[in-house]
RNA sequence: GCCGAGGUAGCCUAGCUGGUUGGGGCGUCGGACUCAUAAUCCGAAGGUCCCGGGUUCGAAUCCCGGCCUCGGCACCA
């Protein structure tokens, strides 16, 4: 029994096209494996724990469970509609996952891979609880900027050790927090370094993007992981009522507990998968963002607890939307339900697009125009049209087809089958889908050059043979394309009188002796331009709104007194040099009239030092000094922000340095 | 700057353990056909294979140097 899993969607938001980049190919993979006669268990579920869920639930005034329920159902619905069929779709907050997680943690403790350590954590006396990192705010001891729990994110960027932050405040009630010592538990990841190097170099298979990334991390620096958190929501750490296990412990364990549940339902033994010697036939489909967890943390945990290790990790590339980096906040997103499904598009189209656009490892660009073109030119004109023209012609002129299939046709089908098998073995789903499209084109050529519309008038028997060959191709296409477009292809299989669920790739090569046809249906409906324009409008509107929100944040009105607090003066740049080790930072010496100040500015990507010297620029003089890349900055050069790039401002005419700006 | 992935015709790409005129798809242009959802088929145009060196009888393919793009980290006072 082979196990295939997908990275668990976090039950904290709706499904978007980025999710599908992983789930669709995984489903396609599983369907092809089954067509090859393999026994596969396909598992996924909702990732339900972690602080972001707790924070969001609190914001909405509901319990974490209610929030999780909502998205758990949402994802199940989306998967069903898109034909992504898991054998089991679980949730990590279920009893079975808690049980398995505690069992594994206990094993790790028994085997000596977990140790306790006292660390200082912010504690709010008013709320009477320890505060997870993102609930703490305070002052950075190094640069004085406002910093959050573990990091000076707005100031010097330093990583802050627990206890370092000054004047800690609770972000929930705003009252002063204090530091209290608390015992936490660490997983000895460092003990697995040699094991991981060997595993990643010699044992683990998968896509290069994942493996290379992980190898680099392991060789660099491994640190022990703190695996407990101060939360109520989560899996209790054994023996510690107040601590839950870190979300990245219980989430992947979901793969195991979901397998158990699936096996119960199917009368199988889960231990044959997860307690089956060193390496087991387990394949994880994931996004590039969680490579670290799946290639490093997870195998170490499994090893430490005595479980089997995954055989392969397959990571999908990133998703772009209309050529831009995917971003929910900036509006470059396609929501599966609100955008795609509500517009009434056939889910098979999106599956085809995702699988066929480019190699699994590379970036996928989603564009509505490309979507329309791929659907209309490839799915409909080439594949759908071939299927329909053959079935329609055969039904109209014969009704029943009994004829000899051309050996060249059989050879071609066999060739395509081999291509598909080889492509699936490499996780190259575009290659597999290109292969059946090639067969459709071959079919069109065969039909065209055989001219059955002429033969029907001169030689009915020969015409019948041509049709027999064409129907053989149609059957092969239905089987070969089924994993990518299950909804339409199963309807066609039914029309042709066979059960696709029991089909094998080899069946495409079994000659159809005789087939009786009824009136065929048009397999795919065209996507029209108006609909695409609508979709583009929706997206543009969303992008515009996102920009407005961004601008709106800055549009808080202030009065002149507040403005007067800003001491802005014209300064002359007298020296400029790039800061070593930084891409964006430039060290400037600026004459602001009564003194020359050192200022660090993030302009090095756009400006060269030599073009800056002598230039007059506005400088915010009374900003708190800060250190950037270890260089002190005592002021801020003002510039226009154009698509994230700075454009410097210069006075209309020569003015003396130090001139005040009002 | 560091690490990773890449740079092949308007777009997506195959080839990358070196070897006949660099394949394919979409789009474009011309033609043919009419069974079919104006679908299909045939043909054509379109490429400094990022740039510069080197190895070699021979390089898109190997080596060195550089440029650029994407992602991650650092950072944008």
XYZ file of C-alpha atoms (C1' of nucleotides) in Angstrom:
739
model
C 0.000 0.000 0.000
C 1.326 3.372 -1.032
C 0.466 6.513 0.924
C 0.138 9.937 -0.666
C -0.515 13.019 1.433
C -1.022 16.720 0.827
C 0.184 19.518 3.081
C -2.651 20.295 5.477
C -4.513 23.518 4.692
C -4.551 25.856 7.674
C -8.149 26.253 8.827
C -7.890 30.011 9.051
C -8.916 31.259 5.609
C -10.532 30.357 2.327
C -9.131 28.229 -0.445
C -7.312 30.079 -3.198
C -5.501 29.057 -6.318
C -2.239 28.734 -4.427
C -3.695 25.829 -2.481
C -4.748 24.080 -5.667
C -1.214 24.188 -6.972
C -0.470 21.375 -4.542
C -3.770 19.540 -4.192
C -4.715 19.198 -7.854
C -1.445 17.602 -8.995
C -1.511 15.292 -5.979
C -4.997 14.146 -6.914
C -3.949 13.721 -10.538
C -0.947 11.693 -9.380
C -3.090 9.390 -7.270
C -5.575 8.834 -10.062
C -2.818 7.913 -12.495
C -1.267 5.527 -9.982
C -4.600 3.808 -9.612
C -4.947 3.553 -13.367
C -1.595 1.795 -13.242
C -3.064 -0.709 -10.838
C -1.423 0.552 -7.655
C -3.080 0.513 -4.248
C -2.944 4.039 -2.963
C -4.235 5.699 0.150
C -4.737 9.444 -0.295
C -4.860 11.486 2.880
C -5.286 15.076 3.947
C -7.033 17.158 6.589
C -7.325 20.528 8.260
C -4.522 21.962 10.344
C -6.512 23.320 13.279
C -4.112 24.515 15.972
C -1.640 27.351 16.381
C -1.764 30.962 17.539
C -3.129 32.627 14.374
C -6.348 30.634 14.692
C -6.676 31.599 18.342
C -5.974 35.249 17.564
C -8.498 35.370 14.724
C -11.169 33.564 16.698
C -10.703 36.060 19.518
C -11.053 38.930 17.048
C -14.312 37.524 15.755
C -15.542 36.739 19.243
C -15.948 33.063 18.587
C -14.166 29.987 19.818
C -11.231 28.545 17.905
C -13.310 25.451 17.343
C -16.078 27.431 15.628
C -13.556 29.139 13.381
C -11.925 25.850 12.506
C -15.290 24.200 11.832
C -16.090 26.865 9.297
C -12.938 26.470 7.255
C -12.810 22.732 7.663
C -16.173 22.539 5.949
C -15.146 25.102 3.375
C -12.118 23.098 2.290
C -14.036 19.858 2.152
C -16.602 21.494 -0.091
C -13.951 22.965 -2.392
C -12.126 19.672 -2.698
C -15.315 17.844 -3.513
C -16.291 20.323 -6.189
C -12.882 20.171 -7.793
C -12.815 16.414 -7.793
C -9.971 16.207 -5.296
C -10.959 12.982 -3.584
C -9.175 12.012 -0.418
C -9.744 8.631 1.146
C -9.825 10.437 4.421
C -9.964 14.131 5.251
C -9.339 14.567 8.939
C -8.638 17.366 11.353
C -5.754 17.779 13.742
C -7.952 18.829 16.648
C -9.759 15.491 16.601
C -9.355 12.998 19.407
C -7.459 10.545 17.210
C -4.791 13.094 16.416
C -4.402 14.208 20.018
C -3.921 10.595 21.014
C -1.310 9.875 18.349
C 0.531 13.127 18.999
C 0.816 12.418 22.699
C 1.986 8.910 22.003
C 4.723 10.167 19.712
C 5.804 12.923 22.072
C 5.998 10.395 24.878
C 8.180 8.181 22.737
C 10.464 11.093 21.954
C 10.739 11.785 25.679
C 11.447 8.120 26.463
C 14.094 7.997 23.795
C 15.825 11.021 25.275
C 15.160 13.514 22.517
C 13.226 16.014 24.590
C 14.606 18.122 27.386
C 13.184 20.794 29.643
C 14.690 24.236 29.955
C 13.699 27.278 31.952
C 13.118 30.303 29.781
C 11.820 33.777 30.480
C 8.443 34.508 29.018
C 6.222 37.537 29.141
C 3.369 37.135 31.562
C 0.357 39.408 31.931
C -0.792 39.587 35.555
C -4.104 41.159 34.579
C -5.010 38.555 31.981
C -3.350 36.020 34.234
C -1.548 34.219 31.464
C 1.687 33.804 29.628
C 1.761 35.654 26.349
C 2.700 33.980 23.088
C 5.215 35.988 21.068
C 2.854 38.012 19.006
C 0.944 39.193 22.068
C 3.935 41.002 23.487
C 5.102 44.449 22.586
C 7.917 46.442 24.093
C 11.057 48.419 23.493
C 14.108 47.049 21.788
C 17.075 47.230 24.185
C 19.438 47.862 21.279
C 17.833 50.584 19.202
C 14.883 51.790 21.243
C 12.327 51.015 18.573
C 9.035 49.355 19.289
C 9.565 45.626 19.069
C 7.423 42.554 19.385
C 8.109 39.472 21.467
C 11.041 37.847 19.841
C 12.194 40.329 17.275
C 12.829 44.029 16.766
C 10.816 44.019 13.573
C 10.542 47.758 13.087
C 13.931 48.791 14.355
C 17.283 47.121 14.138
C 15.886 43.735 13.217
C 17.755 41.917 15.906
C 16.439 38.637 17.169
C 15.520 39.137 20.809
C 16.080 36.493 23.405
C 13.342 35.998 25.959
C 13.759 38.554 28.728
C 15.650 41.078 26.658
C 12.742 43.213 25.602
C 12.172 46.298 27.741
C 8.860 47.556 29.072
C 6.866 44.558 27.854
C 3.180 45.140 27.379
C 0.314 42.776 26.877
C -1.208 43.450 23.493
C -4.603 42.164 24.608
C -5.333 44.367 27.602
C -2.546 46.897 27.170
C -1.306 46.532 30.710
C 2.289 46.037 31.696
C 3.551 42.548 31.440
C 6.286 41.022 33.489
C 8.711 38.244 32.902
C 8.316 35.005 34.636
C 10.385 31.945 34.350
C 8.709 28.964 32.897
C 9.733 25.505 31.970
C 9.498 24.661 28.298
C 10.446 21.634 26.295
C 12.894 21.353 23.438
C 13.290 18.734 20.775
C 16.924 17.765 20.245
C 17.032 18.369 16.529
C 20.805 18.780 16.659
C 21.144 15.113 17.541
C 19.822 14.217 14.098
C 22.293 16.103 11.968
C 24.209 13.104 10.633
C 21.056 11.133 10.149
C 19.461 13.995 8.223
C 22.462 14.564 5.991
C 22.471 10.898 5.014
C 18.713 10.788 4.611
C 18.585 13.872 2.421
C 21.613 12.954 0.353
C 20.969 9.274 -0.200
C 17.487 8.183 0.714
C 14.810 10.785 0.261
C 13.457 11.167 -3.252
C 11.400 13.976 -4.671
C 11.687 17.181 -6.571
C 15.044 18.919 -6.629
C 13.620 22.202 -5.411
C 12.711 20.594 -2.099
C 15.781 18.433 -1.628
C 18.375 21.094 -2.398
C 16.714 23.564 -0.145
C 16.675 21.128 2.767
C 20.256 19.959 2.258
C 21.466 23.497 2.492
C 19.670 24.020 5.793
C 20.912 20.878 7.415
C 24.513 21.563 6.548
C 24.335 25.103 7.853
C 22.920 25.401 11.309
C 20.480 23.207 13.142
C 19.028 24.353 16.402
C 16.910 22.534 18.924
C 13.255 23.366 18.607
C 11.057 24.634 21.387
C 8.061 22.351 20.983
C 5.713 23.726 23.644
C 3.534 26.834 23.750
C 1.411 28.594 26.349
C -1.976 28.087 24.812
C -5.174 26.363 25.699
C -5.957 25.431 22.107
C -3.873 22.505 21.014
C -2.614 19.101 22.030
C -1.634 18.990 25.689
C 1.990 18.243 26.324
C 2.118 15.014 28.364
C 2.317 15.807 32.062
C 1.958 19.583 31.648
C -1.610 20.802 31.849
C -0.730 24.383 30.890
C 1.322 23.647 27.822
C 0.333 22.551 24.375
C 2.554 21.092 21.754
C 3.828 23.390 18.994
C 1.552 23.277 15.948
C 4.287 21.870 13.700
C 4.430 18.822 15.942
C 0.806 17.806 15.796
C 0.124 18.926 12.218
C 2.336 16.392 10.396
C 1.341 13.733 12.897
C -2.048 14.204 11.292
C -0.645 12.245 8.369
C -0.314 9.277 10.697
C -3.558 9.635 12.605
C -5.531 10.223 9.407
C -3.970 7.092 7.955
C -5.126 5.185 11.007
C -8.676 6.431 10.562
C -8.668 5.701 6.846
C -7.369 2.202 7.483
C -10.071 1.567 10.063
C -12.707 2.425 7.471
C -11.103 0.246 4.835
C -10.121 -2.671 7.024
C -6.390 -2.116 6.517
C -3.470 -2.055 8.913
C -1.921 1.397 9.274
C 1.203 -0.009 10.872
C 2.190 -1.494 7.560
C 2.666 2.058 6.385
C 4.003 3.920 9.387
C 5.782 1.214 11.355
C 7.295 -0.596 8.454
C 11.064 -0.395 8.767
C 13.328 2.437 7.735
C 11.773 3.904 4.581
C 8.148 3.398 3.712
C 6.264 4.131 0.520
C 5.020 7.528 1.619
C 4.912 10.554 -0.675
C 4.241 14.045 0.651
C 2.956 16.709 -1.724
C 3.702 20.134 -0.291
C 4.231 23.770 -1.219
C 7.700 25.230 -1.322
C 7.002 27.159 1.885
C 6.950 24.110 4.133
C 9.985 22.247 2.853
C 11.876 22.834 6.065
C 9.224 21.178 8.176
C 8.800 18.171 5.921
C 12.403 17.470 5.072
C 14.059 18.274 8.377
C 11.814 18.527 11.385
C 9.406 15.768 10.387
C 11.911 13.026 9.478
C 13.862 13.739 12.657
C 10.711 13.378 14.700
C 9.754 10.147 12.983
C 13.222 8.763 13.402
C 13.319 9.763 17.053
C 9.988 8.107 17.752
C 10.821 4.960 15.793
C 8.397 5.455 12.921
C 8.969 4.865 9.228
C 10.348 7.625 7.065
C 8.777 9.125 3.932
C 10.154 8.015 0.611
C 9.527 11.208 -1.333
C 8.702 14.861 -0.899
C 7.239 16.566 -3.953
C 7.156 20.342 -3.776
C 5.143 22.489 -6.146
C 6.347 25.842 -7.435
C 4.859 29.231 -6.593
C 1.738 30.758 -8.059
C 1.562 34.126 -9.740
C -1.615 35.929 -10.681
C -1.651 37.888 -13.914
C 2.119 37.848 -13.858
C 2.402 39.340 -10.380
C 3.472 37.686 -7.188
C 0.502 36.096 -5.470
C -0.689 38.332 -2.664
C -3.980 38.323 -0.799
C -3.458 41.755 0.665
C -2.582 43.345 -2.653
C -5.487 41.703 -4.429
C -3.523 39.342 -6.633
C -5.509 36.294 -5.698
C -8.089 33.988 -7.231
C -10.524 32.573 -4.690
C -11.599 29.113 -5.670
C -15.167 29.429 -4.507
C -16.022 33.127 -4.831
C -14.276 33.668 -8.144
C -13.985 30.441 -10.038
C -16.782 28.155 -8.923
C -19.425 30.849 -8.519
C -18.753 31.982 -12.074
C -19.828 28.515 -13.134
C -16.639 27.309 -14.804
C -16.105 23.605 -15.236
C -13.684 22.475 -12.502
C -11.925 20.280 -15.047
C -10.700 23.406 -16.836
C -8.899 24.700 -13.795
C -7.416 21.279 -13.107
C -6.094 21.140 -16.635
C -4.699 24.651 -16.421
C -2.849 23.978 -13.187
C -1.436 20.703 -14.378
C -0.640 21.727 -17.929
C 0.652 25.275 -17.595
C 4.201 24.377 -16.677
C 6.384 21.852 -14.907
C 5.342 21.044 -11.348
C 8.442 22.623 -9.877
C 8.226 25.912 -11.710
C 6.204 29.034 -11.084
C 2.675 28.909 -12.400
C 1.125 32.078 -13.716
C -2.641 32.284 -13.623
C -4.150 34.696 -16.109
C -7.790 34.748 -17.159
C -6.890 35.299 -20.810
C -4.468 32.419 -20.848
C -7.133 30.376 -19.097
C -9.621 31.190 -21.847
C -7.100 30.369 -24.565
C -6.037 27.091 -23.058
C -9.619 25.980 -22.568
C -10.878 27.045 -25.982
C -7.876 26.030 -28.056
C -6.648 22.980 -26.272
C -9.383 21.348 -24.241
C -12.202 22.175 -26.627
C -10.765 22.607 -30.117
C -8.292 19.766 -29.956
C -9.541 17.252 -27.411
C -13.263 17.898 -27.060
C -13.799 18.460 -30.731
C -12.055 15.257 -31.695
C -14.112 13.220 -29.270
C -17.333 14.836 -30.386
C -16.700 14.721 -34.145
C -15.902 11.009 -33.943
C -18.847 10.070 -31.752
C -21.220 12.253 -33.686
C -20.136 10.948 -37.077
C -20.242 7.332 -35.924
C -23.626 7.657 -34.294
C -25.195 9.534 -37.184
C -23.960 7.235 -39.943
C -23.744 3.840 -38.258
C -25.118 3.718 -34.732
C -23.165 0.533 -34.147
C -19.445 0.264 -34.885
C -17.680 -3.007 -35.591
C -14.414 -2.734 -37.430
C -10.684 -3.320 -37.507
C -8.431 -0.900 -35.657
C -5.422 0.298 -37.639
C -2.208 -1.138 -36.099
C -0.558 2.288 -36.424
C -3.258 3.642 -34.145
C -2.594 0.971 -31.551
C 1.108 1.739 -31.724
C 0.444 5.391 -31.127
C -1.787 4.678 -28.144
C 0.907 2.429 -26.695
C 3.510 5.140 -27.226
C 1.361 7.720 -25.437
C 0.711 5.340 -22.576
C 4.445 4.877 -22.087
C 4.980 8.610 -22.111
C 2.367 9.063 -19.413
C 3.822 6.353 -17.203
C 7.279 7.830 -17.501
C 6.065 11.372 -16.809
C 4.142 10.353 -13.707
C 7.215 8.605 -12.376
C 9.004 11.963 -12.523
C 6.083 13.988 -11.109
C 5.898 15.813 -14.421
C 2.194 16.319 -14.840
C 2.500 18.718 -17.729
C 4.357 16.059 -19.642
C 1.592 13.554 -18.924
C -1.165 15.912 -20.013
C 0.806 16.981 -23.087
C 0.971 13.306 -23.994
C -2.789 12.817 -24.183
C -3.163 16.097 -26.035
C -0.678 14.738 -28.543
C -2.928 11.717 -28.958
C -5.903 13.994 -29.588
C -3.960 15.794 -32.295
C -2.946 12.447 -33.762
C -6.628 11.525 -33.789
C -7.546 14.689 -35.624
C -4.846 14.052 -38.213
C -5.951 10.478 -38.656
C -9.576 11.504 -39.067
C -8.707 14.274 -41.470
C -6.424 12.236 -43.700
C -8.742 9.212 -43.731
C -11.643 11.383 -44.938
C -14.471 9.249 -43.551
C -16.961 11.793 -44.953
C -15.879 10.733 -48.446
C -15.560 7.041 -47.630
C -19.101 6.900 -46.369
C -20.232 7.510 -49.929
C -17.851 5.061 -51.583
C -16.811 2.321 -49.170
C -18.889 1.871 -46.027
C -16.807 -0.985 -44.672
C -13.556 0.934 -44.956
C -15.259 3.912 -43.354
C -16.344 1.671 -40.506
C -12.701 0.648 -39.925
C -11.650 4.283 -39.747
C -14.348 4.926 -37.176
C -13.313 1.871 -35.183
C -9.781 3.263 -35.008
C -11.074 6.681 -34.007
C -13.284 5.289 -31.284
C -10.329 3.333 -29.997
C -8.484 6.634 -29.715
C -11.458 8.229 -27.989
C -11.516 5.468 -25.430
C -7.793 5.850 -24.843
C -8.232 9.604 -24.444
C -10.985 9.158 -21.907
C -8.794 6.874 -19.813
C -5.623 8.923 -20.209
C -7.275 12.285 -19.521
C -9.464 11.046 -16.694
C -6.988 11.816 -13.895
C -6.766 15.431 -15.024
C -10.420 15.937 -15.972
C -12.320 13.366 -13.954
C -15.717 15.026 -14.101
C -16.053 15.088 -17.879
C -14.129 11.923 -18.581
C -16.205 9.782 -16.255
C -19.324 10.998 -18.052
C -17.753 10.011 -21.357
C -16.707 6.632 -19.984
C -20.276 6.027 -18.985
C -21.380 7.021 -22.470
C -18.944 4.519 -23.954
C -20.193 1.871 -21.581
C -17.305 1.255 -19.229
C -16.619 1.939 -15.565
C -13.722 4.352 -15.266
C -13.269 3.529 -11.593
C -12.188 0.018 -12.569
C -10.244 1.017 -15.673
C -6.515 0.562 -16.196
C -4.202 2.320 -18.612
C -3.801 -0.999 -20.480
C -7.500 -1.020 -21.267
C -6.792 1.663 -23.840
C -4.999 -1.019 -25.847
C -7.765 -3.602 -25.720
C -9.548 -3.420 -29.078
C -13.168 -2.451 -28.907
C -14.890 -5.318 -30.686
C -18.241 -3.705 -31.065
C -19.948 -0.662 -29.666
C -23.451 0.692 -29.909
C -23.820 4.449 -29.666
C -26.588 6.767 -28.654
C -26.712 10.468 -29.477
C -23.502 11.976 -28.134
C -23.294 15.088 -25.978
C -20.879 17.981 -26.346
C -18.268 17.269 -23.685
C -16.995 20.811 -23.019
C -18.685 24.185 -23.191
C -16.719 27.145 -24.489
C -15.553 29.947 -22.272
C -16.739 33.221 -23.695
C -14.928 36.512 -23.754
C -17.572 38.376 -21.789
C -17.171 36.045 -18.858
C -13.427 36.489 -18.944
C -13.809 40.253 -19.035
C -16.071 40.021 -15.993
C -13.496 37.995 -14.138
C -10.768 40.441 -15.030
C -12.937 43.302 -13.832
C -13.478 41.588 -10.507
C -9.766 41.184 -10.126
C -8.935 44.766 -11.115
C -11.541 46.013 -8.694
C -10.022 43.923 -5.943
C -6.545 45.216 -6.701
C -7.852 48.788 -6.716
C -9.557 48.296 -3.370
C -6.429 46.783 -1.908
C -4.491 49.838 -3.007
C -7.135 52.090 -1.494
C -6.928 50.325 1.827
C -3.187 50.728 1.697
C -3.514 54.439 0.924
C -6.327 54.870 3.442
C -4.071 53.764 6.230
C -1.951 56.809 5.602
C -4.834 59.218 5.252
C -5.386 59.836 8.912
C -5.700 63.613 9.283
C -3.295 65.467 11.521
C -3.219 69.098 12.559
C -0.431 71.571 11.979
C 0.914 71.192 15.500
C 1.651 67.585 14.818
C 3.296 68.492 11.558
C 5.367 71.096 13.341
C 6.888 68.334 15.413
C 8.661 67.166 12.306
C 11.945 68.928 11.826
C 12.553 68.621 8.116
C 15.452 70.473 6.569
C 17.298 70.549 3.330
C 20.620 68.823 3.483
C 23.461 68.439 1.038
C 24.904 64.991 0.516
C 28.627 65.327 0.954
C 29.561 61.680 0.955
C 27.860 58.462 -0.120
C 28.885 54.838 -0.041
C 27.162 51.482 -0.170
C 26.976 49.525 3.035
C 28.803 46.239 2.766
C 26.571 43.220 2.916
C 23.426 45.117 2.106
C 21.575 45.389 -1.171
C 19.482 48.424 -0.380
C 21.352 50.452 2.178
C 23.549 53.452 1.481
C 25.574 55.301 4.089
C 25.343 59.043 3.567
C 26.977 62.026 5.163
C 24.617 64.931 4.905
C 25.334 68.585 5.655
C 22.209 69.926 7.369
C 23.508 73.432 7.936
C 24.975 73.389 11.422
C 26.354 69.847 11.296
C 27.132 66.914 9.059
C 25.221 63.794 9.936
C 25.550 60.153 9.100
C 22.313 58.842 7.642
C 21.470 55.422 6.332
C 19.030 55.346 3.434
C 17.482 52.457 1.567
C 18.266 53.818 -1.875
C 21.250 51.792 -3.016
C 19.248 49.735 -5.462
C 18.299 52.782 -7.480
C 21.113 55.302 -6.953
C 24.865 55.129 -7.264
C 27.067 56.891 -4.715
C 28.735 59.158 -7.274
C 25.456 60.572 -8.552
C 24.370 61.521 -5.040
C 27.257 63.640 -3.871
C 26.386 67.326 -4.013
C 22.637 66.744 -4.273
C 20.184 68.644 -2.082
C 17.566 66.469 -0.370
C 14.959 66.911 2.364
C 15.925 65.252 5.630
C 13.806 64.434 8.638
C 16.231 65.518 11.312
C 14.532 64.746 14.597
C 13.780 61.086 14.072
C 15.101 58.715 16.714
C 18.514 57.405 15.778
C 18.653 53.788 14.713
C 21.209 51.227 13.704
C 20.895 49.450 10.378
C 23.259 46.658 9.518
C 25.309 47.937 12.411
C 25.556 51.471 11.024
C 24.009 54.307 12.999
C 21.529 56.487 11.180
C 20.690 59.934 12.575
C 18.004 61.159 10.256
C 15.912 60.072 7.338
C 16.189 61.108 3.734
C 12.741 61.693 2.275
C 11.852 60.262 -1.079
C 8.811 59.434 -3.159
C 7.808 55.811 -3.113
C 7.117 54.554 -6.620
C 6.198 50.894 -6.692
C 8.416 50.320 -3.726
C 11.391 52.093 -5.285
C 12.640 55.399 -3.925
C 12.766 58.536 -6.059
C 14.709 61.380 -4.462
C 13.326 64.903 -4.181
C 15.303 68.029 -4.952
C 14.458 71.704 -4.352
C 13.314 73.742 -7.300
C 16.429 75.921 -7.062
C 19.643 76.080 -5.088
C 18.964 76.653 -1.356
C 21.375 76.728 1.588
C 21.709 73.489 3.557
C 19.718 73.677 6.786
C 16.743 75.479 5.196
C 13.664 74.444 7.125
C 10.730 72.889 5.341
C 7.278 74.044 6.410
C 25.420 40.272 0.179
C 24.390 34.866 1.230
C 21.543 30.361 -0.281
C 18.347 28.016 -3.914
C 15.952 27.911 -8.867
C 16.208 29.832 -13.600
C 17.487 32.759 -18.215
C 15.944 28.779 -25.448
C 11.304 32.667 -31.193
C 5.362 37.417 -28.886
C 3.979 33.529 -24.733
C 4.688 28.335 -22.293
C 8.439 25.084 -22.879
C 11.701 20.024 -24.640
C 16.678 19.145 -25.227
C 21.348 20.156 -20.845
C 25.670 12.274 -18.856
C 28.495 17.329 -25.631
C 27.694 15.006 -32.154
C 23.647 14.953 -38.168
C 19.778 21.255 -40.513
C 17.737 23.302 -31.734
C 12.028 19.731 -31.192
C 6.746 20.722 -29.516
C 2.390 23.695 -28.064
C -0.288 28.580 -28.085
C -0.486 32.978 -30.998
C 0.465 35.147 -36.231
C 0.221 34.637 -41.766
C -1.149 31.683 -46.272
C -3.694 27.413 -48.183
C -7.044 22.925 -47.964
C -11.342 20.627 -46.241
C -16.470 20.400 -44.308
C -17.736 15.011 -40.173
C -17.324 18.544 -35.977
C -18.337 23.684 -30.589
C -15.856 29.117 -37.323
C -13.775 23.344 -34.811
C -9.791 20.428 -38.014
C -5.692 19.468 -41.425
C -1.392 21.159 -44.502
C 2.337 24.846 -45.147
C 5.133 29.321 -43.821
C 7.313 33.195 -41.186
C 9.656 33.885 -36.458
C 15.647 32.101 -32.566
C 22.967 36.139 -31.406
C 19.820 28.855 -27.431
C 21.396 35.990 -21.540
C 26.660 38.043 -22.539
C 32.113 37.166 -22.753
C 36.000 33.820 -22.536
C 37.850 28.598 -22.316
C 38.024 23.030 -23.151
C 37.056 20.196 -27.806
C 37.437 17.985 -34.370
C 32.552 19.642 -32.516
C 28.710 23.108 -27.066
C 22.177 25.336 -25.908
C 24.537 21.152 -23.515
C 31.012 20.873 -19.877
C 34.458 24.773 -17.191
C 35.515 30.041 -15.673
C 33.844 35.172 -15.357
C 29.826 38.629 -15.737
C 24.637 40.398 -16.311
C 19.454 39.702 -15.360
C 14.784 37.397 -13.229
C 12.199 34.704 -9.307
C 11.997 32.702 -4.231
C 14.130 32.435 0.936
C 17.303 35.013 4.694
C 19.316 39.741 6.004
C 17.485 44.586 5.172
C 14.406 49.090 2.882
C 15.437 55.701 9.188
